Tab-separated table of C-alpha atoms in Angstrom:
chain	number	residue	atom	x	y	z
A	244	UNK	CA	0.043	-0.267	0.378
A	245	UNK	CA	2.708	2.119	-0.083
A	246	UNK	CA	4.944	1.609	-2.535
A	247	UNK	CA	1.616	2.682	-4.491
A	248	UNK	CA	0.915	5.384	-2.503
A	249	UNK	CA	4.446	7.036	-3.761
A	250	UNK	CA	3.862	5.199	-6.914
A	251	UNK	CA	0.965	7.876	-7.408
A	252	UNK	CA	2.200	11.233	-5.766
A	253	UNK	CA	4.827	10.615	-7.987
A	254	UNK	CA	3.238	10.354	-11.283
A	255	UNK	CA	0.521	13.194	-9.816
A	256	UNK	CA	3.734	15.448	-8.954
A	257	UNK	CA	5.473	14.527	-12.247
A	258	UNK	CA	1.994	15.925	-14.361
A	259	UNK	CA	1.059	18.645	-12.136
A	260	UNK	CA	5.149	20.570	-12.642
A	261	UNK	CA	6.729	21.240	-15.132
A	262	UNK	CA	11.177	20.419	-15.306
A	263	UNK	CA	12.688	23.131	-16.042
A	264	UNK	CA	14.131	20.756	-18.415
A	265	UNK	CA	10.729	21.383	-20.597
A	266	UNK	CA	11.346	25.440	-19.879
A	267	UNK	CA	14.459	25.969	-21.140
A	268	UNK	CA	13.533	23.799	-24.493
A	269	UNK	CA	11.250	26.338	-24.898
A	270	UNK	CA	13.289	29.063	-24.717
A	271	UNK	CA	15.889	27.590	-27.416
A	272	UNK	CA	12.993	27.735	-29.004
A	273	UNK	CA	11.516	31.439	-28.953
A	274	UNK	CA	15.139	32.127	-29.232
A	275	UNK	CA	15.470	30.885	-32.620
A	276	UNK	CA	11.708	32.242	-33.835
A	277	UNK	CA	13.246	35.665	-33.228
A	278	UNK	CA	16.001	34.901	-35.411
A	279	UNK	CA	13.919	33.252	-38.258
A	280	UNK	CA	11.501	36.450	-38.475
A	281	UNK	CA	14.668	38.529	-38.649
A	282	UNK	CA	15.834	37.163	-41.085
A	283	UNK	CA	12.076	37.410	-42.996
A	284	UNK	CA	10.629	40.518	-41.029
A	285	UNK	CA	14.375	43.092	-39.953
A	286	UNK	CA	16.182	41.873	-36.544
A	287	UNK	CA	14.636	45.414	-34.630
A	288	UNK	CA	11.072	44.032	-36.220
A	289	UNK	CA	11.464	40.289	-35.598
A	290	UNK	CA	12.515	41.775	-30.895
A	291	UNK	CA	9.168	44.364	-30.768
A	292	UNK	CA	7.452	41.396	-32.045
A	293	UNK	CA	8.843	39.161	-28.886
A	294	UNK	CA	9.341	42.260	-26.480
A	295	UNK	CA	7.872	43.077	-23.572
A	296	UNK	CA	6.508	46.443	-22.708
A	297	UNK	CA	9.013	47.035	-20.343
A	298	UNK	CA	11.783	45.166	-22.930
A	299	UNK	CA	14.627	46.960	-21.936
A	300	UNK	CA	17.495	47.356	-25.593
A	301	UNK	CA	21.200	48.151	-25.266
A	302	UNK	CA	23.185	49.540	-28.463
A	303	UNK	CA	26.938	50.109	-28.482
A	304	UNK	CA	27.365	53.291	-26.839
A	305	UNK	CA	24.077	54.508	-26.768
A	306	UNK	CA	21.574	54.573	-23.856
A	307	UNK	CA	19.236	51.850	-22.868
A	308	UNK	CA	16.166	51.783	-25.061
A	309	UNK	CA	13.296	51.779	-23.012
A	310	UNK	CA	10.002	50.124	-23.160
A	311	UNK	CA	8.710	48.170	-26.214
A	312	UNK	CA	6.679	52.007	-27.596
A	313	UNK	CA	10.420	53.710	-26.867
A	314	UNK	CA	11.876	50.793	-28.984
A	315	UNK	CA	9.381	51.063	-31.738
A	316	UNK	CA	10.279	55.078	-32.446
A	317	UNK	CA	13.897	54.227	-32.433
A	318	UNK	CA	14.763	52.123	-35.736
A	319	UNK	CA	13.185	52.605	-39.135
A	320	UNK	CA	11.129	49.555	-39.807
A	321	UNK	CA	11.968	49.572	-44.082
A	322	UNK	CA	15.558	49.258	-43.831
A	323	UNK	CA	14.997	47.237	-40.448
A	324	UNK	CA	18.853	44.876	-41.551
A	325	UNK	CA	18.112	40.926	-41.934
A	326	UNK	CA	21.516	39.694	-42.336
A	327	UNK	CA	22.214	39.489	-38.782
A	328	UNK	CA	21.423	35.947	-37.542
A	329	UNK	CA	22.613	34.163	-34.798
A	330	UNK	CA	22.053	30.827	-32.383
A	331	UNK	CA	21.456	30.146	-28.536
A	332	UNK	CA	24.455	28.384	-27.032
A	333	UNK	CA	22.224	28.153	-23.587
A	334	UNK	CA	19.840	29.118	-21.595
A	335	UNK	CA	18.265	28.666	-18.211
A	336	UNK	CA	15.072	29.923	-16.117
A	337	UNK	CA	14.278	30.181	-12.460
A	338	UNK	CA	12.641	27.850	-10.498
A	339	UNK	CA	9.394	29.662	-10.828
A	340	UNK	CA	9.442	29.010	-14.593
A	341	UNK	CA	8.867	33.027	-15.352
A	342	UNK	CA	11.976	34.110	-16.417
A	343	UNK	CA	15.442	33.323	-17.806
A	344	UNK	CA	17.810	33.778	-19.994
A	345	UNK	CA	18.812	32.975	-23.761
A	346	UNK	CA	22.748	33.984	-24.860
A	347	UNK	CA	24.641	33.074	-27.509
A	348	UNK	CA	26.637	34.171	-30.962
A	349	UNK	CA	25.590	36.247	-33.537
A	350	UNK	CA	27.047	37.164	-37.067
A	351	UNK	CA	25.981	40.234	-38.810
A	352	UNK	CA	26.832	40.250	-42.783
A	353	UNK	CA	27.948	43.445	-44.654
A	354	UNK	CA	28.248	43.762	-48.334
A	355	UNK	CA	32.550	44.716	-47.478
A	356	UNK	CA	32.397	43.001	-44.513
A	357	UNK	CA	31.368	40.327	-41.467
A	358	UNK	CA	30.976	40.842	-38.270
A	359	UNK	CA	30.582	39.224	-35.081
A	360	UNK	CA	29.586	38.662	-31.636
A	361	UNK	CA	27.822	37.721	-28.830
A	362	UNK	CA	24.635	38.390	-27.264
A	363	UNK	CA	22.090	37.721	-24.372
A	364	UNK	CA	18.280	38.478	-24.054
A	365	UNK	CA	16.116	38.674	-20.607
A	366	UNK	CA	12.320	36.807	-20.948
A	367	UNK	CA	9.143	37.233	-19.344
A	368	UNK	CA	7.251	34.485	-19.684
A	369	UNK	CA	3.596	36.326	-19.908
A	370	UNK	CA	0.591	35.384	-18.711
A	371	UNK	CA	-0.754	33.684	-21.866
A	372	UNK	CA	2.722	31.331	-21.462
A	373	UNK	CA	4.410	32.462	-24.331
A	374	UNK	CA	7.852	35.015	-23.437
A	375	UNK	CA	8.925	37.602	-24.330
A	376	UNK	CA	11.767	40.205	-24.257
A	377	UNK	CA	12.512	42.172	-21.199
A	378	UNK	CA	16.096	42.694	-21.958
A	379	UNK	CA	18.026	42.689	-24.532
A	380	UNK	CA	22.296	42.991	-25.529
A	381	UNK	CA	25.610	42.080	-26.602
A	382	UNK	CA	28.615	43.039	-27.793
A	383	UNK	CA	30.943	42.780	-30.930
A	384	UNK	CA	34.439	39.807	-31.116
A	385	UNK	CA	37.071	38.743	-32.923
A	386	UNK	CA	36.344	35.845	-35.826
A	387	UNK	CA	35.716	32.788	-33.887
A	388	UNK	CA	38.430	30.143	-35.277
């Protein structure tokens, strides 16, 4: 009887809890989907689509842009670069399952140069279960080996 109760309790707990591995995969999937959208719609348009209303966007040698409305006004949607791509290396999610981050490597191809760098994106889970970008930034690096 005790063994059956223990097995039953494990099954109930397993069904009612989403593991951090699933949350991690959700973040990697969201980050990868944002990358795919950037190739079609442009880098900033993709971030805007995935942005939380209180996003903080860091840009090189500029003050951060705070808030989705301010971010939307900060770039020209028609000439948004589509040659930036990135790939998440890892993701971590808080035990609460509502905050997490991804980080990885990016590449931007221009007619005469290819640039490389690293990025970080902090994600916040919304009430509807979708992950939105709360904080985003990155830096340039030398060409990878």
